DNA sequence: CTGAAAGCGCTTACAG
DNA sequence: CTGAAAGCGCTTACAG
């Protein structure tokens, strides 16, 4: 079926070694034979067989990304940055998704499968013992995105800091009785955001009331969606709770909450001010104040880290942490001078 | 480094052929030797080498998807459906992105690379001559998603029909002077939506004014974003044009337009009614009336079509067309009884 | 049920 | 600069 190196060799009157050299840009080939080989190859439409090549070379040119789910726009944005950066290389991207924590191990297993990928990017997954062991025994390079473990390169946003900034900002615009919509209890980023928020509050002597915290108690990556935000806000409203500020652990949750508020007698930002997290493109168009994560930049950097690790496995482990930046828009009021 | 079939064979005291048979669920292996082999394999943590296996078998278990860009949420949703369906199989997904038409050929080339994928899904790309030839000469199965060509299986939404329904609905709610925000002139789906809309209008004796059509004249898949919608609507407003209805060729464009209107003296839906296309999850939370495409279902079906084509290459080419369904929300008024 | 051997399509020392 | 040959790690007729 496919035409092979043997066909080219025969047609060009050289050995297969020479054909191989031509296709590997080996300098030890004369210009004339190189040209001859290329001519024949072009004519016959030859392409080296991907598997044969990686088998012989003992290495692949594909990397794997394991994300909770593609339909979460945060990942879509990060992957976009990753792909843009990858497009300049000859690497291919395998994408696995693991919507629940239980599935992470299985997907990781696929990605780590011997001979499958040259490197793996694991997104937003707490590196628990089982995973850690698995990663350790396969010695393929790994970079963690949106999560952290001391033993692996990682790239993330300073979620605690983001929470603090959210608290500081809300407080500065007059909020005194805030509520929080937290994605889900198993999400490390969400937990850190909450933690930072609480800390920011406490520094100014404010505490988050017990019943003002709504946690979407779903799987490991659920809760990061509009519906969770909508339901969370509705729950608050139905309990007769009327906070004057709201911190949502993601933009989509904030947007869901905004819709719930539309059906209430509370106006944004007069009665309640809202701040999200991520700064998805959509945030700008709904006027949502938020903490920006440099999503596509994170994807691009993740790829670079992985490449670096692939070429220099002995490098010291490095953790890249981006500072989230506050993007004030119309769901919060103007900063109130003290 | 990696442990191979030879190691297992030796440790289990059998030949490599037997080990291979065990891992391929070949029934011609006695239960006892199967157990013995598995025991050793588990102990040593053996995994068949991916490339070696596909080379020997002359087939891969990976499929490729070529999408314009991951950060377009329509694709994120379709890919989610695809992945969910794929998760039940042993196939892996390679994702390529081609933001401009020029890049499609290159990415297709990668996906079609000999030995790389068992099947390819091409998204939203007009299958022009160059592509068609390329597809033809590689005989790997292809399914087209969100686009059409008589020679290949395809799955899409009836975009013309969607445009018609949009027109009918807007007209029925009282619109008489509509405008359209079209993504970009090279997009086949966008063109069809516009065409259908015009047709729907004309059936009731209404025509789309020349200057009421704003086309985002960017690359092949630009224009499907909030910014284009925002700019388009702004352009309309600045030209002093005040339509009483707006059809945007995607939800995100509609959302951008809504933001532009917020800065104007026109209210939604009192002064201007809006209808989008796609029904992204977010649409519900901004109250956007839209035409729903069954996105994840499209992804799932695309995978099934591809599998079918892979197993029965001689099957007749089939085109699956979903009917878009109208989802009325608050950016349009109640249907006016005739 | 099991093994020896050829083959999948490359790459890469080793000679020359 | 070029070729013969071994090797990458499997699968799969072919014998037995």
XYZ file of C-alpha atoms (C1' of nucleotides) in Angstrom:
708
model
C 0.000 0.000 0.000
C 2.221 2.769 1.279
C 5.403 3.414 -0.543
C 8.511 2.774 1.505
C 12.114 3.650 1.743
C 12.875 0.569 -0.326
C 10.874 1.853 -3.240
C 12.706 5.135 -3.155
C 16.078 3.455 -2.832
C 15.413 1.251 -5.800
C 14.056 4.021 -7.977
C 16.946 6.307 -7.104
C 19.569 3.591 -7.388
C 20.910 4.012 -3.874
C 20.701 2.077 -0.621
C 17.959 2.549 1.911
C 20.538 3.945 4.316
C 21.108 6.811 1.969
C 17.427 7.498 1.579
C 17.095 7.502 5.324
C 19.986 9.906 5.639
C 18.395 12.282 3.190
C 15.193 12.313 5.182
C 17.067 12.906 8.389
C 19.047 15.812 7.034
C 22.246 13.948 7.581
C 25.043 16.112 6.158
C 27.009 13.086 4.990
C 25.162 12.859 1.719
C 26.327 14.499 -1.477
C 24.181 17.219 -2.888
C 23.619 15.342 -6.084
C 22.379 12.134 -4.529
C 20.298 14.131 -2.076
C 18.618 15.885 -4.961
C 18.083 12.636 -6.815
C 16.505 10.990 -3.814
C 14.251 13.941 -3.131
C 13.151 14.005 -6.701
C 12.064 10.401 -6.642
C 10.504 10.779 -3.215
C 8.470 13.775 -4.265
C 7.349 12.015 -7.341
C 6.177 8.967 -5.490
C 4.819 11.033 -2.614
C 6.915 9.278 -0.043
C 6.455 9.908 3.671
C 8.415 8.137 6.370
C 6.149 5.861 8.361
C 5.506 7.460 11.729
C 5.610 4.309 13.834
C 8.588 2.788 12.087
C 10.486 5.957 12.647
C 9.725 6.245 16.308
C 10.423 2.590 16.867
C 13.827 2.816 15.242
C 14.669 6.101 16.873
C 13.385 5.078 20.228
C 11.494 8.283 20.612
C 8.271 9.930 19.537
C 7.374 13.407 18.549
C 4.062 13.490 20.256
C 3.196 14.880 23.622
C 0.073 14.262 25.640
C -2.150 16.611 27.562
C -4.549 15.314 30.155
C -7.265 17.818 30.902
C -10.403 17.466 32.999
C -12.602 18.475 30.118
C -12.362 20.303 26.873
C -15.671 22.012 27.337
C -14.258 23.981 30.231
C -13.165 27.135 28.479
C -10.177 27.668 30.690
C -8.612 24.547 29.215
C -9.660 25.503 25.741
C -7.740 28.743 26.124
C -4.667 27.126 27.614
C -4.616 24.470 24.926
C -4.878 27.152 22.302
C -1.731 28.797 23.632
C -0.071 25.418 23.719
C -1.019 24.594 20.165
C 0.056 27.923 18.807
C 3.446 27.386 20.323
C 3.620 23.770 19.181
C 2.706 24.630 15.630
C 6.235 25.912 15.143
C 7.618 22.498 15.981
C 7.066 19.044 14.577
C 5.362 17.765 17.686
C 1.846 16.472 17.695
C -0.622 16.744 20.516
C -2.603 13.893 21.989
C -5.469 15.045 24.177
C -7.017 12.940 26.906
C -9.800 14.027 29.157
C -10.565 12.903 32.656
C -13.716 14.537 34.014
C -13.456 12.796 37.364
C -10.518 12.146 39.604
C -10.965 8.429 39.206
C -10.441 8.731 35.520
C -7.174 10.614 35.783
C -5.174 7.524 36.534
C -6.576 5.642 33.576
C -5.974 8.468 31.164
C -2.522 9.026 32.544
C -1.893 5.365 31.973
C -2.754 5.802 28.332
C -0.595 8.875 27.967
C 2.303 7.232 29.724
C 1.985 4.080 27.681
C 5.406 3.016 26.570
C 6.333 4.571 23.279
C 3.300 6.782 23.114
C 4.491 10.199 24.137
C 7.701 12.058 24.598
C 6.229 14.115 27.376
C 3.058 14.600 29.337
C 1.209 17.634 30.599
C -1.126 16.963 33.450
C -3.775 19.582 34.116
C -5.408 20.522 37.386
C -4.991 17.147 38.999
C -3.856 16.746 42.561
C -0.817 14.478 42.296
C -1.822 11.936 44.858
C 0.291 8.964 45.835
C -0.917 6.562 43.198
C -0.245 9.064 40.440
C 3.086 10.058 41.844
C 4.293 6.480 41.856
C 3.103 5.975 38.329
C 4.856 9.108 37.151
C 8.000 8.121 38.932
C 8.305 4.699 37.400
C 7.809 5.900 33.863
C 10.658 8.232 33.301
C 8.966 10.352 30.761
C 9.051 14.101 31.334
C 6.015 15.632 32.969
C 4.853 19.136 33.560
C 1.999 20.013 35.790
C -0.365 22.754 34.689
C -2.672 24.487 37.110
C -1.491 22.223 39.873
C 1.572 21.614 41.939
C 3.845 18.947 43.281
C 7.362 19.539 44.537
C 8.852 16.809 42.389
C 7.653 18.057 39.008
C 7.961 21.160 36.911
C 4.787 23.101 37.155
C 3.096 26.149 35.874
C 0.225 27.795 37.594
C -1.352 30.966 38.815
C -0.970 32.181 42.341
C -4.460 31.246 43.385
C -4.106 32.278 47.003
C -2.877 35.663 45.937
C -5.795 35.900 43.527
C -8.189 35.249 46.372
C -6.526 37.914 48.456
C -6.687 40.472 45.699
C -10.346 39.653 45.180
C -10.998 40.225 48.870
C -8.985 43.423 49.006
C -10.713 44.809 45.990
C -14.212 43.944 47.090
C -13.507 45.431 50.476
C -12.125 48.573 48.898
C -15.313 49.067 46.948
C -17.366 48.890 50.078
C -18.302 45.252 50.443
C -18.753 44.173 54.046
C -20.807 41.039 53.835
C -19.370 38.842 51.098
C -20.347 35.410 49.869
C -18.331 32.855 47.933
C -19.315 30.425 45.239
C -16.725 27.702 45.315
C -16.458 25.212 42.513
C -15.951 22.026 44.434
C -14.136 20.825 47.485
C -11.666 18.592 45.652
C -10.294 21.263 43.403
C -6.968 22.494 44.656
C -7.070 25.777 42.723
C -10.566 26.524 44.020
C -9.505 25.750 47.580
C -6.555 28.076 47.327
C -8.672 30.844 45.920
C -11.059 30.502 48.811
C -8.233 30.353 51.282
C -6.691 33.515 49.907
C -10.030 35.245 49.911
C -10.617 34.386 53.532
C -7.183 35.562 54.420
C -7.669 38.846 52.606
C -10.931 39.349 54.452
C -9.479 38.525 57.837
C -6.700 41.037 57.448
C -9.376 43.663 57.532
C -11.286 42.061 60.306
C -14.032 40.626 58.177
C -14.975 36.990 58.184
C -16.830 34.914 55.672
C -20.048 33.751 57.280
C -20.442 30.000 57.336
C -23.679 30.067 55.372
C -22.300 32.519 52.839
C -20.067 29.863 51.343
C -21.683 27.646 48.759
C -19.700 24.668 47.604
C -20.782 22.702 44.578
C -20.230 19.268 45.913
C -19.718 17.396 42.724
C -16.838 15.441 41.217
C -13.298 16.610 41.017
C -13.750 19.023 38.237
C -17.395 19.775 38.274
C -18.670 22.992 39.624
C -16.640 25.052 37.199
C -19.617 25.935 35.090
C -22.487 28.369 34.723
C -25.020 26.010 36.142
C -23.169 25.569 39.407
C -22.971 29.333 39.735
C -26.626 29.721 38.991
C -27.639 27.093 41.485
C -25.290 28.375 44.121
C -26.605 31.896 43.906
C -30.161 30.639 43.870
C -29.507 28.646 47.003
C -28.193 31.761 48.708
C -31.209 33.759 47.642
C -33.653 31.096 48.716
C -32.033 30.968 52.125
C -32.805 34.662 52.389
C -29.114 35.537 52.363
C -28.309 38.821 50.712
C -24.580 39.374 50.512
C -23.269 42.662 49.186
C -20.349 41.035 47.431
C -19.685 37.767 45.657
C -16.465 35.989 44.794
C -16.869 33.136 42.343
C -13.960 30.779 41.803
C -14.359 31.038 38.038
C -15.868 33.387 35.490
C -18.435 30.911 34.326
C -19.750 30.476 37.831
C -19.977 34.242 38.164
C -21.962 34.415 34.959
C -24.364 31.785 36.216
C -24.782 33.752 39.419
C -25.483 36.922 37.465
C -28.340 35.213 35.711
C -29.773 34.049 39.018
C -29.602 37.605 40.301
C -31.447 38.880 37.288
C -34.514 37.104 38.623
C -34.086 38.694 42.034
C -34.523 42.179 43.348
C -30.821 42.694 43.713
C -28.957 44.785 41.198
C -25.346 44.477 40.145
C -23.290 46.309 41.319
C -25.603 48.473 43.422
C -26.753 45.751 45.765
C -24.161 43.114 45.125
C -20.753 43.340 43.558
C -19.267 40.392 41.741
C -15.779 39.232 40.956
C -14.802 36.131 39.042
C -11.603 34.319 38.156
C -9.901 33.541 34.801
C -10.816 36.417 32.526
C -12.170 34.333 29.714
C -12.776 36.434 26.597
C -16.453 36.399 27.413
C -15.874 38.146 30.754
C -15.158 41.391 29.007
C -18.444 41.180 27.161
C -20.578 40.686 30.189
C -18.699 43.366 32.102
C -17.393 40.957 34.684
C -14.696 42.129 37.069
C -12.235 39.300 37.433
C -8.743 38.034 38.174
C -6.938 37.320 34.982
C -4.881 34.199 34.437
C -2.655 34.441 31.363
C -4.172 31.342 29.850
C -2.594 31.049 26.459
C 0.700 32.159 27.882
C 0.419 29.354 30.388
C -0.055 26.882 27.571
C 2.906 28.202 25.643
C 5.174 28.186 28.665
C 4.051 24.710 29.610
C 5.245 23.465 26.273
C 8.559 25.191 26.666
C 9.066 23.719 30.095
C 8.309 20.299 28.726
C 10.775 20.710 25.879
C 13.410 21.868 28.284
C 12.802 18.910 30.523
C 12.900 16.564 27.556
C 16.247 17.819 26.411
C 17.774 18.232 29.848
C 16.191 15.668 32.153
C 18.647 16.421 34.920
C 17.674 20.058 35.298
C 16.471 21.246 38.630
C 12.727 21.139 39.017
C 11.204 24.553 38.475
C 7.866 26.051 39.361
C 6.491 28.929 37.377
C 3.819 30.922 39.112
C 1.978 33.726 37.391
C 0.488 36.541 39.368
C -3.195 36.949 38.589
C -4.058 40.465 37.582
C -7.154 42.330 38.602
C -9.383 43.425 35.751
C -12.019 45.814 37.103
C -15.183 46.034 35.085
C -18.792 46.873 35.734
C -19.897 44.159 38.123
C -18.032 46.052 40.825
C -18.238 49.694 41.794
C -15.571 52.262 41.488
C -12.867 51.973 44.044
C -13.908 53.968 47.091
C -11.234 56.328 48.325
C -10.404 55.672 51.964
C 15.078 0.901 29.641
C 11.588 -0.318 28.950
C 10.875 -3.922 29.569
C 9.950 -5.904 26.483
C 8.190 -8.970 25.380
C 11.519 -10.784 25.517
C 11.886 -10.127 29.207
C 8.442 -11.475 29.865
C 9.009 -14.511 27.683
C 12.206 -15.346 29.437
C 10.828 -14.858 32.925
C 7.731 -16.871 32.149
C 9.622 -19.560 30.296
C 7.668 -19.242 27.074
C 8.311 -17.827 23.618
C 7.675 -14.220 22.688
C 4.924 -15.411 20.375
C 3.031 -16.712 23.332
C 3.458 -13.522 25.253
C 2.204 -11.607 22.282
C -0.798 -13.886 22.017
C -1.655 -13.304 25.617
C -1.608 -9.577 25.111
C -3.737 -9.852 22.046
C -6.373 -11.973 23.703
C -5.687 -14.743 21.310
C -7.813 -17.707 22.417
C -5.162 -20.217 21.389
C -3.328 -19.983 24.686
C -3.973 -22.276 27.606
C -5.388 -20.735 30.721
C -2.401 -21.745 32.777
C 0.240 -20.204 30.544
C -1.930 -17.112 30.119
C -2.057 -16.709 33.858
C 1.666 -17.280 34.197
C 2.470 -14.713 31.569
C 0.121 -12.160 33.063
C 1.616 -12.679 36.449
C 5.115 -11.966 35.245
C 3.936 -9.070 33.116
C 2.109 -7.455 35.992
C 5.067 -7.896 38.195
C 7.452 -6.293 35.777
C 4.917 -3.670 34.766
C 5.043 -4.595 31.112
C 3.280 -2.546 28.467
C 3.406 -3.300 24.760
C 5.311 -0.592 22.946
C 2.843 1.551 21.054
C 4.908 2.114 17.916
C 6.158 -1.435 17.670
C 2.632 -2.665 17.870
C 1.257 -0.389 15.225
C 4.177 -1.071 12.951
C 3.706 -4.803 13.186
C -0.038 -4.625 12.937
C 0.000 -2.120 10.169
C -2.569 0.020 11.888
C -2.851 2.600 14.616
C -5.402 3.263 17.247
C -5.276 6.974 17.033
C -7.511 9.309 15.140
C -6.899 12.923 14.306
C -9.140 15.938 14.493
C -8.299 19.105 12.631
C -10.154 22.070 14.050
C -9.807 25.754 13.265
C -9.128 26.593 16.872
C -9.697 25.133 20.266
C -10.572 28.467 21.784
C -13.720 28.574 19.721
C -16.212 27.097 22.127
C -18.227 25.394 19.459
C -15.277 23.103 18.808
C -14.635 22.639 22.476
C -18.179 21.333 22.840
C -18.015 19.075 19.817
C -14.675 17.660 20.908
C -16.093 16.990 24.320
C -18.811 14.866 22.799
C -16.224 13.131 20.696
C -13.981 12.410 23.641
C -16.770 11.122 25.795
C -17.660 8.678 23.100
C -14.033 7.730 22.458
C -13.310 7.122 26.105
C -15.173 3.846 25.811
C -12.739 2.675 23.150
C -8.996 2.293 23.059
C -8.520 5.054 20.523
C -6.487 8.127 21.230
C -7.127 11.570 19.863
C -4.601 13.753 18.126
C -5.705 17.367 17.806
C -4.400 19.761 15.193
C -5.490 23.317 14.782
C -5.531 25.401 11.659
C -6.706 28.938 12.355
C -6.402 30.002 8.740
C -7.347 28.264 5.542
C -3.729 28.203 4.460
C -2.827 26.182 7.465
C -5.421 23.509 6.888
C -3.403 21.786 4.221
C -0.311 21.617 6.385
C -2.157 20.275 9.382
C -4.002 17.809 7.233
C -0.657 16.698 5.922
C 0.462 15.954 9.457
C -2.708 14.104 10.310
C -2.572 12.115 7.101
C 1.071 11.274 7.577
C 1.601 7.633 6.831
C 1.130 5.520 9.909
C -0.062 8.355 12.072
C -3.786 7.977 12.251
C -6.439 5.437 11.527
C -8.909 8.110 10.620
C -9.243 11.849 10.316
C -11.983 14.285 11.216
C -11.815 17.557 9.377
C -13.768 20.423 10.888
C -15.384 23.368 9.156
C -13.002 23.420 6.234
C -14.187 23.881 2.693
C -12.809 20.862 0.854
C -11.200 22.653 -2.012
C -9.372 20.937 -4.849
C -5.979 20.694 -3.215
C -7.426 19.110 -0.120
C -9.632 16.791 -2.040
C -6.725 15.436 -3.999
C -4.718 14.947 -0.870
C -7.550 13.126 0.820
C -8.070 10.980 -2.190
C -4.520 9.772 -2.491
C -4.213 8.804 1.141
C -6.813 6.180 1.601
C -7.399 6.793 5.226
C -11.001 7.266 6.318
C -12.222 10.815 6.682
C -15.297 12.386 8.090
C -16.184 15.984 7.633
C -17.665 17.856 10.553
C -19.522 21.113 10.110
C -18.753 21.037 6.426
C -19.705 19.104 3.348
C -18.334 17.415 0.296
C -20.195 14.837 -1.748
C -17.330 12.366 -1.661
C -16.951 12.092 2.127
C -19.080 11.173 5.068
C -20.136 14.296 6.817
C -21.997 15.512 9.788
C -23.384 18.976 10.080
C -26.288 21.147 10.970
C -28.742 22.395 8.424
C -27.406 25.912 8.402
C -29.723 27.215 5.702
C -32.684 25.921 7.597
C -31.329 27.553 10.737
C -31.151 30.870 8.949
C -34.714 30.471 7.762
C -35.995 29.643 11.193
C -34.176 32.653 12.579
C -35.841 34.862 10.001
C -39.267 33.355 10.529
C -39.011 33.745 14.235
C -37.775 37.294 14.196
C -40.499 38.220 11.754
C -43.103 36.552 13.927
C -42.068 38.638 16.898
C -42.511 41.800 14.959
C -39.146 42.521 13.420
C -39.337 44.362 10.127
C -35.918 45.868 9.695
C -33.323 43.240 10.542
C -29.549 43.324 10.438
C -27.055 40.481 10.239
C -23.651 40.018 11.785
C -21.867 37.523 9.629
C -18.686 35.882 10.809
C -16.632 35.989 7.662
C -17.100 35.558 3.966
C -15.041 32.384 3.671
C -16.992 30.404 6.184
C -19.359 28.040 4.483
C -21.600 27.564 7.523
C -21.871 31.327 8.023
C -22.714 31.817 4.354
C -25.440 29.248 4.508
C -26.911 30.767 7.614
C -27.047 34.114 5.903
C -28.513 32.607 2.780
C -31.245 30.879 4.735
C -31.972 34.040 6.658
C -32.341 36.036 3.484
C -34.579 33.412 2.042
C -36.760 33.348 5.116
C -37.070 37.091 4.952
C -37.901 37.172 1.286
C -40.701 34.698 1.690
C -42.435 37.355 3.676
C -41.504 40.137 1.374
C -38.778 41.579 3.515
C -35.265 42.156 2.298
C -32.047 42.581 4.151
C -30.773 46.089 3.470
C -27.334 46.157 1.964
C -25.873 48.252 4.762
C -27.515 46.116 7.423
C -25.154 43.252 6.742
C -21.832 43.436 8.516
C -19.223 40.916 7.508
C -16.105 40.464 9.568
C -13.607 40.297 6.792
C -10.908 38.333 8.469
C -9.332 34.951 7.825
C -11.167 31.742 7.265
C -12.224 31.192 10.771
C -12.017 34.546 12.349
C -15.101 36.497 13.059
C -16.594 33.783 15.212
C -15.906 35.636 18.412
C -17.265 38.251 20.779
C -15.029 40.966 19.501
C -16.241 40.658 15.936
C -19.798 40.907 17.205
C -18.978 43.911 19.301
C -17.258 45.680 16.462
C -19.939 44.784 13.975
C -22.701 46.149 16.134
C -20.673 49.243 16.897
C -20.167 49.829 13.205
C -23.901 49.612 12.647
C -24.574 52.024 15.454
C -21.958 54.480 14.296
C -23.455 54.477 10.833
C -26.686 55.559 12.449
C -28.363 52.305 11.551
C -30.946 51.119 14.033
C -32.298 47.716 13.110
C -35.112 46.233 15.149
C -33.724 42.726 14.882
C -30.328 41.105 14.704
C -29.221 37.707 13.526
C -25.669 36.804 14.482
C -24.072 33.762 12.882
C -22.861 32.547 16.274
C -23.695 33.007 19.933
C -20.408 34.642 20.766
C -20.958 37.285 18.129
C -24.401 37.926 19.538
C -22.926 38.354 22.984
C -20.412 40.854 21.681
C -23.214 42.749 20.001
C -25.203 42.787 23.223
C -22.329 44.472 24.975
C -22.094 47.096 22.244
C -25.804 47.764 22.626
C -25.437 48.254 26.338
C -23.548 51.431 25.565
C -26.290 52.627 23.256
C -29.796 53.874 23.813
C -31.301 50.710 22.397
C -32.747 48.126 24.716
C -33.014 44.401 24.177
C -35.582 43.198 23.258
C -37.717 46.353 23.255
C -35.796 48.160 20.555
C -33.838 45.350 19.043
C -34.341 41.618 19.222
C -31.404 39.280 18.937
C -30.937 35.722 17.849
C -27.698 33.774 17.777
C -26.540 30.374 16.594
C -25.060 27.347 18.425
C -26.613 27.439 21.884
C -23.405 27.291 23.820
C -24.032 26.673 27.522
C -23.379 30.337 28.141
C -26.274 31.383 25.897
C -28.746 30.248 28.479
C -27.115 32.406 31.099
C -27.206 35.582 29.122
C -30.762 34.920 28.019
C -29.852 34.638 24.376
C -32.419 33.319 21.931
C -30.609 31.033 19.547
C -30.612 28.112 17.147
C -29.258 25.062 18.845
C -26.762 22.723 17.246
C -26.440 19.429 19.118
C -22.721 19.907 19.593
C -21.644 17.024 21.718
C -23.969 14.750 19.848
C -22.274 15.849 16.653
C -18.929 14.875 18.109
C -20.155 11.493 19.237
C -21.782 10.740 15.900
C -18.698 11.869 14.024
C -16.689 9.278 15.863
C -19.203 6.590 15.094
C -19.229 7.492 11.435
C -15.468 7.319 11.371
C -15.434 3.915 13.051
C -17.992 2.657 10.610
C -15.965 3.914 7.679
C -12.824 2.375 9.114
C -14.389 -1.033 9.419
C -16.363 -0.913 6.199
C -14.482 1.289 3.766
C -16.742 0.331 0.909
C -19.906 1.641 2.488
C -21.880 4.238 0.642
C -20.998 7.777 1.610
C -23.510 9.189 4.058
C -24.327 12.698 5.146
C -25.884 13.324 8.510
C -27.636 16.619 8.870
C -29.097 17.768 12.148
C -31.977 20.173 12.240
C -31.150 23.203 14.364
C -33.744 23.829 17.002
C -35.031 27.196 18.057
C -34.446 28.080 21.690
C -36.430 31.214 22.526
C -35.112 33.220 25.435
C -35.214 36.809 26.534
C -33.358 38.607 23.775
C -36.475 38.230 21.689
C -40.046 39.130 22.504
C -42.952 36.797 22.890
C -44.296 35.446 19.684
C -46.892 37.847 18.364
C -50.158 36.172 17.375
C -51.040 36.908 13.782
C -1.585 -24.982 22.488
C 3.255 -23.390 21.353
C 7.614 -21.971 19.003
C 10.915 -20.462 15.238
C 11.167 -17.208 11.913
C 9.974 -13.646 8.835
C 8.328 -9.200 8.436
C 6.493 -4.308 9.648
C 9.685 0.316 7.889
C 12.753 2.699 9.636
C 17.791 4.291 11.982
C 22.485 3.949 12.926
C 26.966 2.365 14.218
C 30.525 0.078 11.506
C 33.352 -0.436 7.419
C 35.113 1.148 3.495
C 30.046 9.991 0.817
C 27.818 5.258 0.690
C 26.300 0.440 1.730
C 25.454 -4.027 4.335
C 23.660 -5.406 8.402
C 21.844 -5.372 12.926
C 18.376 -3.722 15.710
C 13.995 -1.140 17.441
C 9.644 -4.397 19.744
C 6.084 -6.227 18.196
C 2.602 -9.643 15.148
C 1.406 -13.508 12.553
C 1.301 -17.071 9.200
C 3.418 -21.625 9.203
C 4.664 -25.949 11.396
C 4.200 -29.091 14.705
